[in-house]
Amino acid sequence: MPETAFETVSARPSALFVCVHNAGRSQMAAAFLTHLSDGRVEARSAGSAPAETVNPAVVAAMAEVGIDLSAEVPKVLTPEAVQASDVVITMGCGDACPVFPGKQYLDWKLDDPAGQGIEAVRPIRNEIETRIRALLAELLGGR
């Protein structure tokens, strides 16, 4: 049994972040997890109804903290992505997120950055970073 709260499917723990458009919250969360874990955790993000592009205010807000999202593209949520992940974190996707037995699910209540300017996106970004740091401590334990 792993020392962390999550049983891992592979050698590296993995997390899937899901929101409706995969253009804001889930993109920021996956980027923070990738950045802060130094490759020790696999991060995925997806949306139940993906947008065409990542929200420009989100790209700008993440650039302020040294994370480049300019090449990211919203991705569609698939059952395979859920099955391949140890933990699934939903952010306002409601009933559109598939649920599989044995998976760890968390639902993060976060404001939606859609249609917001960078001033409104910054506090959302900061809250996501705080939550990612706590998630990392849980996923990695003493690793």
Short mmCIF file of N, CA and C in Angstrom, two decimals:
data_model
loop_
_atom_site.label_atom_id
_atom_site.label_comp_id
_atom_site.label_asym_id
_atom_site.label_seq_id
_atom_site.Cartn_x
_atom_site.Cartn_y
_atom_site.Cartn_z
N MET A 1 0.84 -1.18 0.00
CA MET A 1 0.00 0.00 0.00
C MET A 1 0.89 1.24 0.00
N PRO A 2 0.65 2.19 -0.93
CA PRO A 2 1.47 3.40 -0.96
C PRO A 2 1.28 4.23 0.32
N GLU A 3 2.26 5.03 0.63
CA GLU A 3 2.19 5.89 1.81
C GLU A 3 1.28 7.08 1.61
N THR A 4 0.96 7.41 0.37
CA THR A 4 0.10 8.56 0.10
C THR A 4 -1.36 8.14 0.13
N ALA A 5 -2.24 9.10 0.05
CA ALA A 5 -3.68 8.83 0.09
C ALA A 5 -4.19 8.25 -1.22
N PHE A 6 -3.36 8.24 -2.24
CA PHE A 6 -3.79 7.78 -3.55
C PHE A 6 -3.01 6.55 -3.96
N GLU A 7 -3.70 5.54 -4.43
CA GLU A 7 -3.01 4.39 -5.01
C GLU A 7 -2.66 4.75 -6.44
N THR A 8 -1.47 4.44 -6.86
CA THR A 8 -1.06 4.83 -8.21
C THR A 8 -1.20 3.69 -9.19
N VAL A 9 -1.61 4.04 -10.42
CA VAL A 9 -1.77 3.09 -11.49
C VAL A 9 -0.42 2.74 -12.10
N SER A 10 0.48 3.71 -12.17
CA SER A 10 1.79 3.50 -12.78
C SER A 10 2.87 3.89 -11.77
N ALA A 11 4.12 3.85 -12.23
CA ALA A 11 5.23 4.21 -11.35
C ALA A 11 5.13 5.67 -10.90
N ARG A 12 4.64 6.51 -11.79
CA ARG A 12 4.45 7.93 -11.46
C ARG A 12 2.97 8.16 -11.18
N PRO A 13 2.64 8.85 -10.10
CA PRO A 13 1.23 9.19 -9.91
C PRO A 13 0.77 10.13 -11.02
N SER A 14 -0.53 10.10 -11.31
CA SER A 14 -1.04 10.98 -12.36
C SER A 14 -2.35 11.61 -11.94
N ALA A 15 -2.59 12.81 -12.45
CA ALA A 15 -3.81 13.54 -12.14
C ALA A 15 -4.40 14.08 -13.43
N LEU A 16 -5.71 14.04 -13.50
CA LEU A 16 -6.47 14.59 -14.62
C LEU A 16 -7.33 15.72 -14.09
N PHE A 17 -7.20 16.89 -14.70
CA PHE A 17 -7.99 18.07 -14.33
C PHE A 17 -9.04 18.29 -15.40
N VAL A 18 -10.29 18.39 -14.99
CA VAL A 18 -11.39 18.49 -15.93
C VAL A 18 -12.27 19.69 -15.63
N CYS A 19 -12.53 20.49 -16.66
CA CYS A 19 -13.55 21.53 -16.58
C CYS A 19 -14.32 21.49 -17.90
N VAL A 20 -15.25 22.38 -18.08
CA VAL A 20 -16.09 22.31 -19.28
C VAL A 20 -15.28 22.59 -20.55
N HIS A 21 -14.59 23.73 -20.58
CA HIS A 21 -13.95 24.16 -21.83
C HIS A 21 -12.47 23.84 -21.95
N ASN A 22 -11.84 23.38 -20.86
CA ASN A 22 -10.41 23.09 -20.86
C ASN A 22 -9.62 24.29 -21.40
N ALA A 23 -10.07 25.48 -21.03
CA ALA A 23 -9.44 26.70 -21.53
C ALA A 23 -8.94 27.60 -20.41
N GLY A 24 -9.16 27.19 -19.15
CA GLY A 24 -8.78 28.04 -18.04
C GLY A 24 -8.29 27.26 -16.83
N ARG A 25 -9.22 26.95 -15.92
CA ARG A 25 -8.86 26.31 -14.65
C ARG A 25 -8.08 25.02 -14.82
N SER A 26 -8.57 24.11 -15.65
CA SER A 26 -7.90 22.82 -15.80
C SER A 26 -6.54 22.96 -16.47
N GLN A 27 -6.41 23.91 -17.38
CA GLN A 27 -5.11 24.17 -18.02
C GLN A 27 -4.11 24.70 -16.99
N MET A 28 -4.56 25.65 -16.15
CA MET A 28 -3.67 26.19 -15.13
C MET A 28 -3.24 25.11 -14.15
N ALA A 29 -4.19 24.28 -13.73
CA ALA A 29 -3.87 23.24 -12.74
C ALA A 29 -2.87 22.24 -13.30
N ALA A 30 -3.09 21.77 -14.53
CA ALA A 30 -2.16 20.81 -15.13
C ALA A 30 -0.77 21.43 -15.30
N ALA A 31 -0.74 22.69 -15.70
CA ALA A 31 0.55 23.36 -15.89
C ALA A 31 1.29 23.53 -14.56
N PHE A 32 0.57 23.91 -13.51
CA PHE A 32 1.22 24.04 -12.19
C PHE A 32 1.71 22.67 -11.71
N LEU A 33 0.93 21.62 -11.90
CA LEU A 33 1.35 20.30 -11.45
C LEU A 33 2.60 19.85 -12.19
N THR A 34 2.63 20.05 -13.48
CA THR A 34 3.81 19.69 -14.27
C THR A 34 5.03 20.49 -13.80
N HIS A 35 4.84 21.78 -13.64
CA HIS A 35 5.93 22.68 -13.26
C HIS A 35 6.46 22.38 -11.85
N LEU A 36 5.55 22.24 -10.90
CA LEU A 36 5.96 22.10 -9.50
C LEU A 36 6.41 20.69 -9.13
N SER A 37 6.01 19.69 -9.91
CA SER A 37 6.40 18.31 -9.58
C SER A 37 7.73 17.90 -10.19
N ASP A 38 8.28 18.74 -11.06
CA ASP A 38 9.55 18.41 -11.73
C ASP A 38 9.50 17.04 -12.39
N GLY A 39 8.37 16.72 -13.01
CA GLY A 39 8.23 15.47 -13.74
C GLY A 39 7.91 14.26 -12.88
N ARG A 40 7.74 14.45 -11.57
CA ARG A 40 7.45 13.31 -10.69
C ARG A 40 5.97 12.91 -10.74
N VAL A 41 5.12 13.78 -11.27
CA VAL A 41 3.69 13.49 -11.40
C VAL A 41 3.27 13.79 -12.83
N GLU A 42 2.49 12.91 -13.41
CA GLU A 42 1.97 13.12 -14.76
C GLU A 42 0.67 13.92 -14.66
N ALA A 43 0.58 14.99 -15.44
CA ALA A 43 -0.60 15.85 -15.41
C ALA A 43 -1.30 15.81 -16.76
N ARG A 44 -2.63 15.71 -16.71
CA ARG A 44 -3.46 15.77 -17.91
C ARG A 44 -4.57 16.78 -17.64
N SER A 45 -5.10 17.34 -18.72
CA SER A 45 -6.28 18.18 -18.58
C SER A 45 -7.19 17.94 -19.77
N ALA A 46 -8.48 18.16 -19.55
CA ALA A 46 -9.46 17.93 -20.61
C ALA A 46 -10.74 18.68 -20.27
N GLY A 47 -11.61 18.77 -21.27
CA GLY A 47 -12.89 19.43 -21.08
C GLY A 47 -14.03 18.62 -21.65
N SER A 48 -15.20 18.76 -21.05
CA SER A 48 -16.37 18.04 -21.54
C SER A 48 -16.90 18.67 -22.83
N ALA A 49 -16.63 19.95 -23.03
CA ALA A 49 -16.99 20.66 -24.27
C ALA A 49 -15.87 21.65 -24.56
N PRO A 50 -14.72 21.18 -25.08
CA PRO A 50 -13.53 22.02 -25.22
C PRO A 50 -13.75 23.26 -26.09
N ALA A 51 -13.13 24.34 -25.67
CA ALA A 51 -13.13 25.58 -26.44
C ALA A 51 -12.16 25.45 -27.61
N GLU A 52 -12.13 26.46 -28.45
CA GLU A 52 -11.19 26.48 -29.58
C GLU A 52 -9.76 26.76 -29.12
N THR A 53 -9.63 27.66 -28.14
CA THR A 53 -8.30 28.08 -27.68
C THR A 53 -8.31 28.25 -26.16
N VAL A 54 -7.11 28.30 -25.59
CA VAL A 54 -6.97 28.60 -24.17
C VAL A 54 -7.26 30.10 -23.99
N ASN A 55 -7.95 30.42 -22.91
CA ASN A 55 -8.31 31.80 -22.58
C ASN A 55 -7.05 32.68 -22.56
N PRO A 56 -7.01 33.76 -23.36
CA PRO A 56 -5.82 34.63 -23.41
C PRO A 56 -5.46 35.24 -22.06
N ALA A 57 -6.44 35.54 -21.22
CA ALA A 57 -6.14 36.09 -19.89
C ALA A 57 -5.47 35.04 -19.02
N VAL A 58 -5.82 33.78 -19.20
CA VAL A 58 -5.18 32.69 -18.47
C VAL A 58 -3.74 32.54 -18.94
N VAL A 59 -3.51 32.59 -20.24
CA VAL A 59 -2.15 32.51 -20.79
C VAL A 59 -1.30 33.64 -20.21
N ALA A 60 -1.85 34.85 -20.18
CA ALA A 60 -1.11 36.01 -19.66
C ALA A 60 -0.83 35.86 -18.16
N ALA A 61 -1.82 35.41 -17.39
CA ALA A 61 -1.65 35.26 -15.95
C ALA A 61 -0.60 34.20 -15.62
N MET A 62 -0.58 33.12 -16.38
CA MET A 62 0.42 32.07 -16.14
C MET A 62 1.81 32.54 -16.57
N ALA A 63 1.88 33.34 -17.62
CA ALA A 63 3.18 33.88 -18.06
C ALA A 63 3.80 34.73 -16.95
N GLU A 64 2.96 35.42 -16.18
CA GLU A 64 3.44 36.24 -15.07
C GLU A 64 4.20 35.41 -14.02
N VAL A 65 3.88 34.12 -13.92
CA VAL A 65 4.56 33.27 -12.94
C VAL A 65 5.54 32.30 -13.64
N GLY A 66 5.87 32.62 -14.88
CA GLY A 66 6.91 31.87 -15.59
C GLY A 66 6.47 30.57 -16.23
N ILE A 67 5.16 30.40 -16.45
CA ILE A 67 4.65 29.17 -17.08
C ILE A 67 4.00 29.55 -18.40
N ASP A 68 4.49 28.95 -19.48
CA ASP A 68 4.02 29.27 -20.84
C ASP A 68 2.92 28.31 -21.27
N LEU A 69 1.71 28.84 -21.43
CA LEU A 69 0.58 28.05 -21.93
C LEU A 69 0.24 28.38 -23.37
N SER A 70 1.06 29.20 -24.02
CA SER A 70 0.70 29.70 -25.35
C SER A 70 0.56 28.60 -26.40
N ALA A 71 1.21 27.47 -26.21
CA ALA A 71 1.12 26.39 -27.20
C ALA A 71 0.06 25.34 -26.83
N GLU A 72 -0.58 25.51 -25.68
CA GLU A 72 -1.58 24.52 -25.24
C GLU A 72 -2.87 24.64 -26.05
N VAL A 73 -3.53 23.51 -26.22
CA VAL A 73 -4.78 23.44 -26.97
C VAL A 73 -5.80 22.70 -26.10
N PRO A 74 -7.03 23.20 -25.99
CA PRO A 74 -8.04 22.45 -25.23
C PRO A 74 -8.26 21.06 -25.82
N LYS A 75 -8.42 20.08 -24.92
CA LYS A 75 -8.57 18.69 -25.33
C LYS A 75 -9.90 18.15 -24.83
N VAL A 76 -10.46 17.19 -25.58
CA VAL A 76 -11.74 16.59 -25.20
C VAL A 76 -11.52 15.51 -24.14
N LEU A 77 -12.42 15.45 -23.20
CA LEU A 77 -12.39 14.46 -22.15
C LEU A 77 -12.74 13.08 -22.72
N THR A 78 -11.91 12.09 -22.43
CA THR A 78 -12.17 10.73 -22.89
C THR A 78 -12.19 9.78 -21.70
N PRO A 79 -12.94 8.69 -21.80
CA PRO A 79 -12.90 7.69 -20.72
C PRO A 79 -11.49 7.14 -20.50
N GLU A 80 -10.69 7.05 -21.56
CA GLU A 80 -9.33 6.55 -21.46
C GLU A 80 -8.46 7.45 -20.57
N ALA A 81 -8.64 8.77 -20.71
CA ALA A 81 -7.87 9.71 -19.87
C ALA A 81 -8.23 9.54 -18.40
N VAL A 82 -9.51 9.31 -18.13
CA VAL A 82 -9.94 9.10 -16.75
C VAL A 82 -9.35 7.79 -16.22
N GLN A 83 -9.46 6.73 -17.00
CA GLN A 83 -8.96 5.43 -16.57
C GLN A 83 -7.45 5.43 -16.34
N ALA A 84 -6.72 6.24 -17.09
CA ALA A 84 -5.25 6.28 -16.98
C ALA A 84 -4.77 7.16 -15.83
N SER A 85 -5.68 7.79 -15.11
CA SER A 85 -5.31 8.73 -14.06
C SER A 85 -5.59 8.16 -12.67
N ASP A 86 -4.74 8.49 -11.72
CA ASP A 86 -4.93 8.06 -10.34
C ASP A 86 -5.97 8.90 -9.62
N VAL A 87 -5.95 10.19 -9.91
CA VAL A 87 -6.90 11.10 -9.28
C VAL A 87 -7.49 11.99 -10.37
N VAL A 88 -8.79 12.24 -10.28
CA VAL A 88 -9.50 13.09 -11.23
C VAL A 88 -10.05 14.28 -10.45
N ILE A 89 -9.64 15.48 -10.85
CA ILE A 89 -10.10 16.69 -10.18
C ILE A 89 -11.02 17.44 -11.13
N THR A 90 -12.27 17.55 -10.74
CA THR A 90 -13.24 18.27 -11.57
C THR A 90 -13.37 19.70 -11.08
N MET A 91 -13.67 20.57 -12.02
CA MET A 91 -13.79 22.00 -11.74
C MET A 91 -15.00 22.54 -12.49
N GLY A 92 -16.16 22.16 -12.05
CA GLY A 92 -17.37 22.70 -12.66
C GLY A 92 -17.83 21.99 -13.91
N CYS A 93 -17.52 20.70 -14.08
CA CYS A 93 -18.00 20.02 -15.29
C CYS A 93 -19.29 19.25 -15.03
N GLY A 94 -19.78 19.27 -13.80
CA GLY A 94 -21.06 18.66 -13.47
C GLY A 94 -21.13 17.19 -13.82
N ASP A 95 -22.25 16.77 -14.38
CA ASP A 95 -22.48 15.37 -14.70
C ASP A 95 -21.77 14.91 -15.96
N ALA A 96 -21.06 15.80 -16.65
CA ALA A 96 -20.39 15.43 -17.91
C ALA A 96 -19.14 14.60 -17.67
N CYS A 97 -18.64 14.55 -16.44
CA CYS A 97 -17.42 13.81 -16.15
C CYS A 97 -17.74 12.35 -15.90
N PRO A 98 -17.10 11.44 -16.63
CA PRO A 98 -17.34 10.01 -16.40
C PRO A 98 -16.77 9.59 -15.05
N VAL A 99 -17.47 8.69 -14.39
CA VAL A 99 -17.04 8.19 -13.09
C VAL A 99 -16.75 6.70 -13.22
N PHE A 100 -15.55 6.32 -12.79
CA PHE A 100 -15.15 4.92 -12.81
C PHE A 100 -14.88 4.46 -11.39
N PRO A 101 -15.33 3.25 -11.04
CA PRO A 101 -15.06 2.73 -9.70
C PRO A 101 -13.55 2.65 -9.45
N GLY A 102 -13.17 2.91 -8.22
CA GLY A 102 -11.77 2.78 -7.83
C GLY A 102 -10.92 4.00 -8.09
N LYS A 103 -11.48 5.01 -8.71
CA LYS A 103 -10.73 6.25 -8.95
C LYS A 103 -10.97 7.22 -7.80
N GLN A 104 -9.98 8.02 -7.52
CA GLN A 104 -10.10 9.08 -6.52
C GLN A 104 -10.63 10.33 -7.23
N TYR A 105 -11.73 10.88 -6.75
CA TYR A 105 -12.31 12.09 -7.35
C TYR A 105 -12.31 13.21 -6.34
N LEU A 106 -11.93 14.39 -6.80
CA LEU A 106 -12.01 15.61 -6.01
C LEU A 106 -12.76 16.63 -6.85
N ASP A 107 -13.54 17.47 -6.21
CA ASP A 107 -14.22 18.54 -6.93
C ASP A 107 -13.78 19.85 -6.32
N TRP A 108 -13.06 20.64 -7.12
CA TRP A 108 -12.58 21.94 -6.65
C TRP A 108 -13.55 23.02 -7.10
N LYS A 109 -14.13 23.72 -6.14
CA LYS A 109 -15.01 24.84 -6.44
C LYS A 109 -14.14 26.08 -6.66
N LEU A 110 -14.04 26.49 -7.91
CA LEU A 110 -13.22 27.64 -8.28
C LEU A 110 -14.02 28.53 -9.23
N ASP A 111 -13.81 29.83 -9.13
CA ASP A 111 -14.45 30.74 -10.07
C ASP A 111 -13.99 30.41 -11.49
N ASP A 112 -14.88 30.62 -12.44
CA ASP A 112 -14.57 30.37 -13.85
C ASP A 112 -13.92 31.61 -14.45
N PRO A 113 -12.72 31.49 -15.03
CA PRO A 113 -12.07 32.66 -15.62
C PRO A 113 -12.63 33.06 -16.99
N ALA A 114 -13.56 32.29 -17.54
CA ALA A 114 -14.12 32.60 -18.87
C ALA A 114 -14.69 34.00 -18.90
N GLY A 115 -14.26 34.76 -19.90
CA GLY A 115 -14.76 36.12 -20.08
C GLY A 115 -14.21 37.14 -19.10
N GLN A 116 -13.28 36.73 -18.26
CA GLN A 116 -12.71 37.62 -17.24
C GLN A 116 -11.38 38.21 -17.72
N GLY A 117 -11.05 39.36 -17.19
CA GLY A 117 -9.75 39.97 -17.46
C GLY A 117 -8.69 39.38 -16.55
N ILE A 118 -7.47 39.76 -16.78
CA ILE A 118 -6.34 39.21 -16.02
C ILE A 118 -6.45 39.51 -14.52
N GLU A 119 -7.04 40.65 -14.17
CA GLU A 119 -7.20 41.00 -12.75
C GLU A 119 -8.07 39.98 -12.03
N ALA A 120 -9.08 39.45 -12.70
CA ALA A 120 -9.96 38.43 -12.11
C ALA A 120 -9.33 37.05 -12.17
N VAL A 121 -8.45 36.82 -13.13
CA VAL A 121 -7.82 35.51 -13.30
C VAL A 121 -6.71 35.30 -12.25
N ARG A 122 -6.01 36.34 -11.86
CA ARG A 122 -4.88 36.18 -10.92
C ARG A 122 -5.27 35.48 -9.61
N PRO A 123 -6.37 35.89 -8.94
CA PRO A 123 -6.71 35.18 -7.70
C PRO A 123 -7.10 33.71 -7.94
N ILE A 124 -7.70 33.41 -9.07
CA ILE A 124 -8.04 32.03 -9.42
C ILE A 124 -6.74 31.24 -9.61
N ARG A 125 -5.81 31.84 -10.36
CA ARG A 125 -4.49 31.21 -10.57
C ARG A 125 -3.81 30.93 -9.24
N ASN A 126 -3.83 31.90 -8.34
CA ASN A 126 -3.15 31.75 -7.05
C ASN A 126 -3.80 30.66 -6.20
N GLU A 127 -5.12 30.57 -6.24
CA GLU A 127 -5.83 29.53 -5.50
C GLU A 127 -5.49 28.15 -6.07
N ILE A 128 -5.43 28.05 -7.39
CA ILE A 128 -5.07 26.78 -8.02
C ILE A 128 -3.66 26.38 -7.61
N GLU A 129 -2.72 27.31 -7.61
CA GLU A 129 -1.35 26.98 -7.21
C GLU A 129 -1.32 26.46 -5.77
N THR A 130 -2.05 27.08 -4.88
CA THR A 130 -2.11 26.63 -3.48
C THR A 130 -2.64 25.21 -3.39
N ARG A 131 -3.71 24.93 -4.14
CA ARG A 131 -4.31 23.59 -4.12
C ARG A 131 -3.37 22.55 -4.74
N ILE A 132 -2.64 22.95 -5.78
CA ILE A 132 -1.70 22.02 -6.43
C ILE A 132 -0.57 21.68 -5.46
N ARG A 133 -0.08 22.65 -4.72
CA ARG A 133 0.99 22.37 -3.75
C ARG A 133 0.52 21.35 -2.70
N ALA A 134 -0.73 21.49 -2.24
CA ALA A 134 -1.28 20.54 -1.27
C ALA A 134 -1.47 19.16 -1.91
N LEU A 135 -1.94 19.13 -3.15
CA LEU A 135 -2.12 17.87 -3.86
C LEU A 135 -0.79 17.16 -4.05
N LEU A 136 0.23 17.91 -4.40
CA LEU A 136 1.56 17.34 -4.57
C LEU A 136 2.06 16.68 -3.29
N ALA A 137 1.86 17.35 -2.17
CA ALA A 137 2.29 16.80 -0.89
C ALA A 137 1.57 15.46 -0.64
N GLU A 138 0.30 15.37 -1.01
CA GLU A 138 -0.45 14.14 -0.83
C GLU A 138 -0.01 13.04 -1.82
N LEU A 139 0.17 13.42 -3.07
CA LEU A 139 0.53 12.44 -4.10
C LEU A 139 1.94 11.89 -3.89
N LEU A 140 2.86 12.75 -3.48
CA LEU A 140 4.25 12.34 -3.39
C LEU A 140 4.67 11.92 -1.99
N GLY A 141 3.94 12.37 -0.98
CA GLY A 141 4.32 12.01 0.38
C GLY A 141 5.76 12.35 0.64
N GLY A 142 6.56 11.39 1.01
CA GLY A 142 7.97 11.62 1.30
C GLY A 142 8.90 11.44 0.12
N ARG A 143 8.32 11.27 -1.10
CA ARG A 143 9.19 11.04 -2.28
C ARG A 143 9.99 12.26 -2.64
#
